[in-house]
Coordinates of C-alpha atoms in Angstrom, one line a residue:
Chain A
M1 CA 144.8 117.5 10.3
V2 CA 146.6 114.5 11.3
N3 CA 143.9 113.9 13.5
I4 CA 141.2 114.1 11.3
I5 CA 143.3 112.1 8.7
K6 CA 143.1 109.4 11.3
K7 CA 139.5 109.7 12.1
E8 CA 138.3 109.5 8.5
L9 CA 140.9 106.4 7.6
N10 CA 139.1 104.9 10.9
Q11 CA 135.9 105.6 9.3
Y12 CA 136.3 104.4 5.8
F13 CA 138.3 101.1 6.9
K14 CA 136.0 100.4 10.4
G15 CA 133.5 99.7 7.8
M16 CA 133.2 97.6 4.7
F17 CA 133.6 100.9 2.4
G18 CA 137.5 101.1 2.1
Y19 CA 137.7 97.5 1.1
F20 CA 135.1 97.5 -0.9
F21 CA 136.2 100.1 -2.9
G22 CA 139.6 98.6 -3.1
A23 CA 138.3 95.7 -4.0
V24 CA 136.2 97.2 -7.0
L25 CA 138.9 99.1 -8.6
L26 CA 141.3 95.8 -8.3
M27 CA 138.9 93.5 -10.0
F28 CA 138.3 95.6 -12.6
A29 CA 142.0 96.3 -13.1
G30 CA 142.6 92.3 -13.0
I31 CA 139.6 92.1 -15.7
Y32 CA 140.9 95.1 -18.0
T33 CA 144.9 93.3 -17.4
V34 CA 143.8 90.3 -18.5
M35 CA 141.7 91.5 -21.3
V36 CA 144.1 93.7 -22.7
N37 CA 147.3 92.7 -21.9
C38 CA 146.7 88.8 -21.8
N39 CA 144.2 88.1 -24.2
M40 CA 144.9 90.7 -26.7
G41 CA 148.6 90.8 -26.0
Y42 CA 149.4 94.3 -26.1
A43 CA 152.6 95.0 -24.1
S44 CA 151.6 98.4 -22.6
F45 CA 150.1 98.5 -19.5
E46 CA 149.3 102.1 -20.4
Y47 CA 146.1 100.7 -22.5
T48 CA 144.8 99.0 -19.4
L49 CA 145.1 101.8 -17.3
N50 CA 143.3 104.1 -20.0
N51 CA 140.4 101.6 -20.1
M52 CA 140.2 101.4 -16.6
S53 CA 139.6 105.3 -16.0
F54 CA 136.1 104.7 -17.1
M55 CA 135.4 103.1 -13.8
Y56 CA 136.2 106.3 -12.0
L57 CA 133.0 107.8 -13.1
I58 CA 131.2 105.4 -10.6
L59 CA 134.1 104.4 -8.2
I60 CA 135.0 108.1 -7.2
P61 CA 131.5 109.4 -6.5
I62 CA 131.1 106.5 -4.2
L63 CA 134.4 107.1 -2.5
T64 CA 133.5 111.2 -1.9
M65 CA 129.9 111.3 -1.5
R66 CA 129.4 110.9 2.0
S67 CA 132.7 112.7 3.3
L68 CA 130.9 116.4 3.8
S69 CA 127.3 115.6 3.2
E70 CA 127.2 112.9 6.0
E71 CA 128.6 115.5 8.3
K72 CA 126.1 118.0 7.6
K73 CA 123.4 115.2 7.9
Q74 CA 124.5 114.2 11.2
R75 CA 125.1 117.3 12.6
T76 CA 128.7 116.7 13.2
D77 CA 129.5 119.6 11.1
Q78 CA 128.3 121.8 14.4
L79 CA 131.4 119.8 16.3
L80 CA 133.3 120.6 13.5
F81 CA 132.9 124.5 13.4
S82 CA 132.8 124.7 17.2
L83 CA 136.3 122.7 17.7
P84 CA 139.6 124.9 17.2
V85 CA 140.4 124.0 13.8
K86 CA 140.4 125.5 10.6
L87 CA 138.2 124.8 8.1
S88 CA 140.7 124.3 5.4
E89 CA 142.4 121.8 8.0
V90 CA 139.1 119.8 7.9
V91 CA 138.7 119.7 4.3
I92 CA 142.6 119.0 3.3
G93 CA 142.6 116.2 6.0
K94 CA 139.2 114.6 4.4
Y95 CA 140.7 114.6 1.0
I96 CA 144.1 113.2 2.0
A97 CA 142.4 110.3 3.8
I98 CA 140.3 109.9 0.3
L99 CA 143.7 109.8 -1.3
A100 CA 144.8 106.9 0.7
V101 CA 141.8 105.0 0.3
L102 CA 142.5 105.7 -3.7
A103 CA 146.5 104.7 -3.1
V104 CA 145.8 101.6 -1.7
P105 CA 144.3 99.8 -4.9
V106 CA 146.7 102.2 -7.0
I107 CA 149.5 100.6 -5.2
I108 CA 148.6 97.2 -5.4
T109 CA 148.1 97.7 -9.4
A110 CA 151.8 99.0 -9.5
A111 CA 152.8 95.1 -9.0
Y112 CA 150.8 94.3 -12.3
P113 CA 153.5 95.2 -15.1
L114 CA 156.3 93.8 -13.0
I115 CA 154.3 90.2 -13.1
L116 CA 153.5 90.8 -16.8
S117 CA 157.1 91.8 -17.5
R118 CA 157.9 87.9 -16.5
Y119 CA 156.2 86.8 -19.4
G120 CA 157.3 88.9 -22.2
E121 CA 158.2 92.5 -22.9
V122 CA 156.5 95.4 -20.9
V123 CA 157.6 99.1 -21.5
L124 CA 157.8 99.8 -17.6
K125 CA 158.9 103.2 -17.7
T126 CA 155.7 104.5 -19.7
A127 CA 153.5 102.1 -17.4
Y128 CA 154.8 103.6 -14.4
V129 CA 154.5 107.2 -15.7
N130 CA 151.1 106.2 -16.9
L131 CA 150.0 105.0 -13.3
V132 CA 151.1 107.9 -11.7
A133 CA 148.6 110.1 -14.2
F134 CA 145.9 107.7 -13.5
F135 CA 146.6 108.3 -9.5
L136 CA 146.4 112.2 -10.3
L137 CA 143.2 111.8 -12.9
G138 CA 141.5 110.1 -9.7
A139 CA 142.7 112.8 -7.4
A140 CA 141.4 115.5 -9.4
L141 CA 138.1 113.8 -10.0
A142 CA 137.9 113.2 -6.3
S143 CA 138.5 116.8 -5.3
I144 CA 135.7 117.6 -7.4
G145 CA 133.5 114.9 -5.7
L146 CA 134.3 116.3 -2.4
F147 CA 133.4 119.5 -3.3
V148 CA 130.0 118.5 -4.7
S149 CA 129.5 116.4 -1.4
S150 CA 129.7 119.6 0.6
L151 CA 126.8 121.1 -1.3
T152 CA 124.3 118.9 0.0
E153 CA 123.1 116.5 2.8
N154 CA 122.0 113.6 0.9
Q155 CA 124.6 111.2 0.0
A156 CA 122.4 109.9 -3.5
I157 CA 122.6 113.6 -4.4
A158 CA 126.1 113.9 -3.8
A159 CA 126.9 110.8 -6.0
G160 CA 124.4 111.3 -8.6
L161 CA 125.8 114.8 -9.3
S162 CA 129.3 114.1 -9.3
F163 CA 128.5 111.1 -11.6
A164 CA 127.0 113.8 -14.0
V165 CA 129.8 116.1 -13.8
F166 CA 131.9 113.3 -14.1
L167 CA 130.0 111.8 -17.5
F168 CA 130.3 115.3 -18.7
A169 CA 134.0 115.6 -18.4
Y170 CA 134.4 112.2 -20.0
F171 CA 132.1 112.6 -23.0
G172 CA 132.3 116.7 -23.1
S173 CA 135.0 116.7 -25.6
N174 CA 133.4 114.3 -27.9
L175 CA 130.2 116.3 -27.8
T176 CA 131.8 119.6 -28.7
D177 CA 132.7 118.0 -32.0
Y178 CA 129.0 117.8 -33.0
L179 CA 128.7 121.6 -32.5
P180 CA 129.4 123.9 -35.7
G181 CA 132.9 125.0 -35.5
T182 CA 132.3 128.4 -36.9
A183 CA 133.9 131.6 -34.9
A184 CA 130.3 133.1 -34.3
A185 CA 129.1 129.7 -32.9
S186 CA 132.3 129.6 -30.9
L187 CA 131.7 133.0 -29.6
A188 CA 128.1 132.1 -28.4
A189 CA 129.4 129.3 -26.6
L190 CA 132.0 130.7 -24.9
I191 CA 129.2 133.4 -23.7
A192 CA 126.8 130.7 -22.7
A193 CA 129.7 129.3 -20.6
G194 CA 130.6 132.5 -18.8
V195 CA 127.3 132.9 -18.3
V196 CA 126.9 129.5 -16.5
I197 CA 130.1 130.1 -14.6
A198 CA 128.3 133.5 -13.4
L199 CA 125.3 131.8 -11.9
I200 CA 127.6 129.2 -10.2
L201 CA 129.3 132.0 -8.7
Y202 CA 125.7 133.7 -7.9
I203 CA 124.7 130.2 -6.4
L204 CA 127.9 130.4 -3.9
T205 CA 128.4 133.2 -2.9
G206 CA 124.8 134.8 -3.2
D207 CA 126.8 138.1 -4.7
I208 CA 124.6 139.0 -7.5
T209 CA 127.0 142.1 -8.6
A210 CA 130.0 139.8 -8.7
A211 CA 127.9 137.4 -10.8
A212 CA 126.5 140.4 -13.2
W213 CA 130.5 141.5 -13.6
T214 CA 131.6 138.4 -14.6
V215 CA 129.1 138.3 -17.4
A216 CA 129.5 141.7 -18.5
L217 CA 133.5 141.2 -18.6
C218 CA 133.1 137.9 -20.5
V219 CA 130.9 139.6 -23.2
V220 CA 133.0 142.6 -23.2
V221 CA 136.4 140.7 -23.8
L222 CA 135.1 137.9 -26.1
T223 CA 133.4 140.7 -28.3
F224 CA 136.1 142.6 -28.3
V225 CA 138.6 140.1 -29.3
Y226 CA 136.1 138.9 -31.8
R227 CA 135.8 141.8 -33.8
R228 CA 139.4 142.3 -34.0
N229 CA 140.4 138.9 -35.3
H230 CA 137.2 136.4 -35.6
R231 CA 139.6 133.9 -37.4
I232 CA 141.0 132.4 -34.0
F233 CA 137.5 131.8 -32.7
E234 CA 136.8 128.8 -35.3
G235 CA 136.8 125.9 -33.6
L236 CA 137.7 127.4 -30.2
F237 CA 135.1 126.4 -28.1
S238 CA 136.0 122.5 -28.9
R239 CA 139.9 123.2 -28.1
V240 CA 138.8 124.9 -24.8
V241 CA 136.6 122.1 -23.5
G242 CA 139.3 119.6 -24.7
S243 CA 142.0 121.5 -23.0
L244 CA 140.3 121.7 -20.0
S245 CA 139.0 117.9 -19.8
L246 CA 140.7 116.0 -17.5
F247 CA 140.2 113.0 -19.1
E248 CA 141.7 114.4 -22.6
R249 CA 144.3 115.6 -20.3
Y250 CA 144.9 112.0 -19.1
Y251 CA 144.7 110.3 -22.5
V252 CA 148.0 112.3 -23.6
F253 CA 149.7 109.9 -21.2
A254 CA 148.4 106.7 -22.5
R255 CA 150.6 108.0 -25.6
G256 CA 153.5 107.3 -23.6
V257 CA 154.1 111.4 -23.0
L258 CA 155.0 112.7 -19.5
D259 CA 153.0 115.9 -20.1
L260 CA 154.2 118.0 -17.2
R261 CA 151.4 120.8 -18.3
S262 CA 148.9 118.0 -17.8
V263 CA 150.2 117.4 -14.2
V264 CA 150.3 121.0 -13.4
Y265 CA 146.5 120.9 -14.6
F266 CA 145.6 118.3 -12.5
L267 CA 147.2 120.0 -9.7
S268 CA 145.5 123.6 -10.4
V269 CA 142.1 121.7 -10.2
I270 CA 142.5 119.8 -7.3
I271 CA 143.5 123.3 -5.3
F272 CA 140.8 124.9 -7.1
F273 CA 138.2 122.5 -5.8
L274 CA 139.7 122.2 -2.2
F275 CA 139.7 125.9 -2.0
I276 CA 135.9 126.4 -3.0
T277 CA 135.1 123.3 -1.0
V278 CA 136.5 125.6 2.2
H279 CA 134.5 128.4 0.9
S280 CA 131.5 126.4 0.8
L281 CA 131.5 125.1 4.2
E282 CA 132.5 129.0 5.2
K283 CA 129.3 129.9 3.6
R284 CA 127.2 127.8 5.7
R285 CA 128.2 129.5 8.8
W286 CA 127.5 132.6 7.3
S287 CA 124.1 132.0 5.8
Chain B
M1 CA 134.5 135.5 30.6
V2 CA 131.6 135.4 28.4
K3 CA 130.5 138.6 26.8
V4 CA 128.0 138.9 24.3
E5 CA 127.3 142.3 22.8
N6 CA 123.9 143.3 20.8
L7 CA 123.6 140.0 18.5
V8 CA 121.4 140.5 16.1
K9 CA 120.8 137.7 13.6
S10 CA 118.5 138.1 10.6
Y11 CA 117.8 135.1 8.0
S12 CA 117.2 137.1 4.7
D13 CA 114.6 139.2 5.5
A14 CA 113.3 137.9 8.9
P15 CA 115.0 139.1 12.2
V16 CA 115.5 136.2 14.5
L17 CA 117.7 138.0 17.4
H18 CA 117.2 141.5 18.0
G19 CA 120.0 142.5 20.1
I20 CA 120.8 140.2 22.8
S21 CA 123.5 141.3 25.5
F22 CA 125.0 139.5 28.5
E23 CA 128.1 139.3 30.6
I24 CA 129.1 136.3 32.5
T25 CA 132.1 136.2 35.1
E26 CA 131.7 133.9 37.6
N27 CA 131.3 130.2 37.5
G28 CA 127.9 128.6 37.9
V29 CA 124.9 127.5 36.3
Y30 CA 123.2 130.0 33.8
G31 CA 120.0 128.5 32.2
F32 CA 118.5 130.3 28.9
L33 CA 114.6 130.0 29.3
G34 CA 112.2 130.4 26.6
P35 CA 109.8 128.6 24.3
N36 CA 110.6 126.7 20.9
G37 CA 111.7 129.3 18.7
A38 CA 112.7 132.1 20.8
G39 CA 116.3 132.0 19.4
K40 CA 117.9 130.2 22.1
S41 CA 119.9 127.9 20.2
T42 CA 120.7 130.8 17.5
T43 CA 122.3 132.3 20.2
M44 CA 124.2 129.4 21.7
N45 CA 125.4 128.5 17.6
I46 CA 126.6 132.3 17.5
I47 CA 128.4 132.1 20.8
T48 CA 130.2 129.0 19.9
G49 CA 131.1 130.3 16.5
C50 CA 129.1 127.8 14.8
L51 CA 127.1 130.5 13.2
S52 CA 128.0 134.3 12.2
A53 CA 125.9 137.1 13.5
T54 CA 124.5 139.8 11.3
E55 CA 125.7 142.5 14.2
G56 CA 127.4 142.5 17.6
R57 CA 129.8 140.2 18.7
V58 CA 131.2 137.5 21.1
V59 CA 134.1 137.7 23.2
I60 CA 135.3 134.3 25.3
G61 CA 138.1 135.2 28.0
G62 CA 139.4 138.0 25.9
Y63 CA 139.2 136.4 22.8
D64 CA 136.7 137.6 20.1
I65 CA 134.9 134.4 18.6
V66 CA 135.1 135.7 14.8
E67 CA 138.6 137.1 15.0
E68 CA 140.4 134.8 17.1
P69 CA 138.5 131.3 16.7
E70 CA 141.2 129.4 17.6
Q71 CA 142.1 130.7 21.4
A72 CA 138.3 131.2 21.8
K73 CA 137.1 128.0 21.1
K74 CA 139.7 126.2 23.0
L75 CA 137.7 127.6 25.8
I76 CA 134.3 126.4 24.9
G77 CA 132.5 122.9 24.9
Y78 CA 129.5 122.8 23.1
L79 CA 126.6 120.4 22.9
P80 CA 124.3 121.4 20.6
E81 CA 120.5 120.4 20.2
Q82 CA 121.3 117.3 18.5
P83 CA 124.3 115.7 19.9
P84 CA 127.3 115.9 17.1
L85 CA 128.2 111.9 17.2
Y86 CA 130.0 109.8 14.8
M87 CA 127.3 106.5 14.9
D88 CA 129.9 104.5 13.7
M89 CA 132.6 105.1 16.2
T90 CA 132.9 104.0 19.9
P91 CA 132.2 106.4 22.6
Y92 CA 136.0 106.2 23.4
E93 CA 137.4 106.7 19.9
Y94 CA 135.2 109.6 19.2
L95 CA 136.2 111.0 22.8
C96 CA 139.9 110.8 21.8
F97 CA 139.2 112.4 18.3
V98 CA 137.5 115.2 20.2
A99 CA 140.2 115.8 22.5
A100 CA 142.7 115.8 19.9
A101 CA 141.2 118.3 18.0
R102 CA 140.8 120.5 20.9
G103 CA 144.5 120.3 21.3
V104 CA 144.7 118.1 24.5
E105 CA 148.4 117.0 24.8
K106 CA 149.3 113.5 23.6
S107 CA 150.1 111.8 27.0
E108 CA 146.9 113.4 28.6
I109 CA 144.4 112.5 26.0
R110 CA 143.7 108.9 27.8
G111 CA 143.7 110.0 31.0
Q112 CA 141.2 113.2 30.2
V113 CA 139.1 110.8 28.3
E114 CA 138.6 108.2 30.7
R115 CA 137.8 110.9 33.3
S116 CA 135.5 112.7 31.3
M117 CA 133.7 109.1 30.8
E118 CA 133.8 108.4 34.5
L119 CA 132.2 111.8 35.4
T120 CA 129.0 111.1 32.8
G121 CA 129.2 107.7 33.5
I122 CA 129.5 106.0 29.8
T123 CA 132.6 103.8 31.0
P124 CA 130.3 100.7 30.7
V125 CA 129.6 101.5 27.1
R126 CA 132.8 103.0 26.1
D127 CA 133.5 100.2 23.6
R128 CA 130.0 99.8 21.7
L129 CA 129.3 101.7 18.4
I130 CA 127.6 104.8 19.5
K131 CA 125.0 104.1 16.8
H132 CA 124.0 101.1 19.4
L133 CA 123.8 103.1 22.3
S134 CA 120.1 104.2 24.0
K135 CA 119.2 108.0 23.9
G136 CA 120.4 108.7 27.0
Y137 CA 123.8 107.4 26.7
K138 CA 124.2 109.3 23.4
Q139 CA 123.5 112.5 25.3
R140 CA 125.8 111.8 27.9
V141 CA 128.7 110.6 25.3
G142 CA 127.6 114.6 24.1
I143 CA 127.9 115.9 27.1
S144 CA 131.7 114.1 27.8
E145 CA 132.8 115.7 24.8
T146 CA 132.2 118.5 26.1
L147 CA 134.3 118.5 28.9
L148 CA 137.3 117.5 27.2
G149 CA 140.5 119.9 26.9
D150 CA 138.9 121.2 30.1
P151 CA 137.2 124.4 28.9
R152 CA 136.1 127.1 31.6
V153 CA 132.9 127.7 29.5
I154 CA 130.1 124.5 28.8
I155 CA 127.3 125.5 26.4
L156 CA 124.8 122.7 26.5
D157 CA 121.7 123.1 24.0
E158 CA 118.3 121.6 25.6
P159 CA 120.4 118.6 27.2
T160 CA 117.5 116.8 28.8
G161 CA 115.7 116.9 25.5
G162 CA 113.9 113.7 25.0
L163 CA 115.0 111.6 27.7
D164 CA 113.1 110.0 30.6
P165 CA 112.6 111.4 33.9
K166 CA 115.4 109.3 35.6
Q167 CA 117.7 110.4 32.8
I168 CA 116.8 113.9 33.4
T169 CA 117.5 113.7 36.8
E170 CA 121.0 112.3 36.3
I171 CA 121.9 115.1 33.7
R172 CA 120.4 117.6 36.1
D173 CA 122.6 116.4 39.1
L174 CA 125.4 116.4 36.7
V175 CA 125.0 120.0 35.3
R176 CA 124.7 121.3 39.0
E177 CA 128.0 119.5 39.5
L178 CA 129.7 120.7 36.9
G179 CA 128.7 124.4 37.6
K180 CA 130.9 124.5 40.4
D181 CA 134.0 124.7 38.6
H182 CA 132.6 125.8 35.3
I183 CA 130.5 128.7 33.7
I184 CA 127.4 126.3 32.4
L185 CA 125.4 128.2 29.7
F186 CA 122.0 125.6 29.1
S187 CA 118.8 126.1 27.7
S188 CA 115.8 124.6 28.1
H189 CA 112.0 125.5 27.4
I190 CA 111.0 124.1 30.6
M191 CA 110.5 126.5 33.5
Q192 CA 110.8 124.2 36.4
E193 CA 114.1 122.9 35.3
V194 CA 115.7 126.1 34.8
Q195 CA 114.7 127.2 38.3
A196 CA 115.8 124.1 39.9
I197 CA 119.7 124.1 38.7
S198 CA 120.4 127.7 37.8
D199 CA 122.0 129.9 39.9
R200 CA 121.0 132.6 36.9
V201 CA 118.1 132.5 34.7
M202 CA 117.8 134.4 31.3
I203 CA 114.5 134.5 29.6
I204 CA 114.5 134.7 25.9
A205 CA 111.3 135.4 23.7
K206 CA 111.1 136.4 20.4
G207 CA 114.7 137.4 19.9
R208 CA 114.9 139.1 23.0
L209 CA 116.4 138.5 26.3
I210 CA 113.6 140.0 28.7
I211 CA 114.8 139.3 32.2
S212 CA 117.8 137.9 33.7
G213 CA 118.3 137.5 37.5
K214 CA 118.5 134.8 40.1
P215 CA 115.4 132.2 40.4
E216 CA 114.1 133.7 43.5
E217 CA 114.1 137.3 41.7
L218 CA 112.3 135.7 38.4
E219 CA 109.8 134.4 41.1
Q220 CA 109.2 137.9 41.9
Y221 CA 109.2 139.3 38.8
L222 CA 106.3 136.4 37.4
R223 CA 104.8 136.5 40.5
R224 CA 101.4 138.3 39.7
K225 CA 99.1 139.8 42.7
P226 CA 96.2 137.6 43.6
V227 CA 93.1 139.0 42.2
I228 CA 89.9 138.9 44.4
T229 CA 86.5 139.1 43.4
I230 CA 83.6 139.9 45.6
R231 CA 79.8 139.9 45.4
A232 CA 78.0 142.0 47.9
R233 CA 74.2 143.0 48.5
A234 CA 74.8 146.8 48.0
S235 CA 74.7 149.1 45.6
A236 CA 77.7 150.0 43.5
D237 CA 78.3 153.4 45.4
E238 CA 78.0 151.6 48.9
A239 CA 80.6 148.8 48.3
A240 CA 82.7 151.3 46.5
R241 CA 82.7 153.7 49.5
I242 CA 83.3 150.3 52.1
L243 CA 86.0 149.0 49.9
A244 CA 87.8 152.5 49.9
T245 CA 88.2 152.5 53.7
V246 CA 90.0 148.9 53.5
S247 CA 94.0 149.0 53.1
G248 CA 96.2 147.1 51.1
I249 CA 93.9 146.5 47.9
D250 CA 94.2 148.0 44.7
D251 CA 92.9 148.4 41.4
I252 CA 89.4 148.0 42.2
E253 CA 87.0 147.6 39.3
L254 CA 83.4 147.3 38.9
L255 CA 82.3 144.3 37.4
E256 CA 78.4 144.6 37.6
E257 CA 75.4 145.7 39.5
S258 CA 72.4 144.5 39.4
E259 CA 69.0 144.0 41.1
G260 CA 70.9 145.5 44.3
F261 CA 74.0 143.4 43.9
S262 CA 77.2 144.5 43.0
A263 CA 80.6 142.8 42.0
Y264 CA 84.0 144.1 42.3
K265 CA 87.5 142.9 41.4
M266 CA 90.4 144.1 42.8
T267 CA 94.1 143.0 43.6
A268 CA 96.1 142.4 46.9
E269 CA 99.7 141.8 48.1
D270 CA 98.5 139.6 50.7
Y271 CA 95.6 137.9 49.9
E272 CA 94.5 136.4 53.1
G273 CA 94.9 140.0 55.0
A274 CA 93.0 141.7 52.4
A275 CA 89.8 139.1 52.3
E276 CA 89.5 139.4 56.2
K277 CA 89.4 143.3 56.3
I278 CA 86.9 143.0 53.4
F279 CA 85.0 140.7 55.0
F280 CA 84.8 142.5 58.4
A281 CA 84.3 146.1 56.8
F282 CA 81.3 144.7 55.2
A283 CA 80.0 143.3 58.2
R284 CA 80.3 146.2 60.2
A285 CA 78.5 148.1 57.4
G286 CA 75.7 145.4 58.1
L287 CA 75.9 144.4 54.3
A288 CA 76.1 140.7 53.4
L289 CA 78.9 139.6 51.2
T290 CA 77.6 136.5 48.9
T291 CA 81.3 135.8 47.2
L292 CA 84.9 136.4 48.2
E293 CA 87.1 134.3 46.2
H294 CA 90.5 134.7 44.9
E295 CA 92.7 133.3 41.8
A296 CA 96.2 133.3 41.6
I297 CA 98.2 132.6 38.5
S298 CA 101.0 130.0 38.6
L299 CA 104.2 131.0 37.9
E300 CA 104.1 128.5 34.7
E301 CA 101.0 130.4 33.8
A302 CA 102.6 133.6 33.8
F303 CA 105.9 132.4 32.4
L304 CA 103.6 131.5 29.2
Q305 CA 101.9 134.5 29.1
L306 CA 105.2 136.6 29.1
T307 CA 106.8 134.8 26.4
S308 CA 104.0 133.9 24.2
G309 CA 101.9 136.8 24.0
M310 CA 104.2 139.4 25.5
D311 CA 101.4 142.2 25.1
T312 CA 99.2 140.0 27.4
Y313 CA 101.2 141.2 30.1
S314 CA 103.8 143.2 28.6
A315 CA 106.5 144.1 30.7
D316 CA 107.0 147.7 31.6
P317 CA 109.7 148.7 29.4
D318 CA 111.5 150.6 32.2
E319 CA 111.1 147.8 34.3
E320 CA 112.6 145.7 31.9
Q321 CA 115.4 147.7 31.0
K322 CA 116.3 147.9 35.2
V323 CA 116.1 144.1 35.5
N324 CA 118.5 143.9 32.6
T325 CA 121.2 146.6 34.0
K326 CA 121.2 145.4 37.3
N327 CA 122.0 141.9 36.2
G328 CA 123.8 142.6 33.2

């Protein structure tokens, strides 16, 4: 695995890519710091990071787009398949390399609150907790980006698709506010979500029975609960989307709260997406 | 060392391989010969664990490629049809990466990489980016990758594809050299190439292993009896009577009879001898031969007929079985 990490880092930093990514993120960190902390005079570095999290929408897809799609395009995945290494090692190795590239600008940003504190009051504790959360948010998004890049051999499509997914994660909870909050609407929306999940399952595994069972189970359980007590369905869909949204989870930190549930959530998202990335590669061999 | 049992591969509905089996125990160069789309690459991908088989199994050095992939893959070096190179690395970096992934001891990586670069003649370009190398050099970087970790089995999928004649000769020499202490399985759709460098040839067509044997045996199998055509100033009956007395000819067949002439076609093992006998037989009978010609099918043509339209010269199933079991 160390070998894979070394190779990936070599590829990131040999070309311009690793530097470019770090430079752009730092540039925005600088702009937002000047804007939020210096011009507007806020004492909280959290606000800066909070604003910056928007940049992830564009930067993370660029960071992860080529990771697996390029292997497929250049047929180097055949080398990886024929080497005596586990696919999980390949995926985790690549992921760790991505985290390392992400960590460089984040660590440099860690100096900003210290610098700012020389010129005024800065709440350092919340600033650093937020910086960790900021990194975790990036890490969770990167695991999704890595998964998306395993689906296609075209970098641009991988980037575009990740961007679309992130955009949905970013605005998703706002959009659900526009949906009717009645119990029946929530039930319908949740069943629709179940169907979408089953469809994704079918595309990934090609197993129609598993997909059908997912839909059936989803419909039966939801209708059963709905008939027992439809009150809990009121506004449920937007609450579910809100609690699943990575960005909503991150905003909790901006209020200066160290939310361990969110940390666990970020880590679960990472593990889940790395897991299905390995399976997505494995499937290529079995198709 | 390499045992392939009844490989079957189907994509959705279309079967690509219909049960390929063979076993290789000794070092040497083994050539997979077949037209494009015959299933050579698919077979190789399955042997190396890049692709799963629908049925059947592959055992390398006692390890099943699916059940114990790590042990099995350590014994194989594989060069796919398109060399799997990282374009933004130098050959030296690339080879170091592969060596480490194959589990070569850290202290030995340098030595092994340098040795394999020396053997494939890429030392002069070791620090150039792979994307700037010529096709021949890229191919050689691919071949030197297969040598790392000192695998017993080396599998090369069309190693000479797209190279110029000089490069082809060099790669062939290298393959022959490596075959002395490795099991080399290489594929090609060029018959002369396989014949020239293999110790054993396996012909694959339409997902089936048709023949496996030494190149000489293959030649024997493919060589068809030459066909002799004659035309004589005689009636069909007269000519048939005379031909019946000649030894060493078979499959006598009347082509046409008209205006006191008749034409026949037959096959003979030894063309020269048979032609002489026919000539004297007609001369003794006082009948004139106006045509006496023969036509031999080249090995290449026979191979093409064998692999493309298998019904044109359909190998007798019993005979096929015999050849397979003899060498299997």
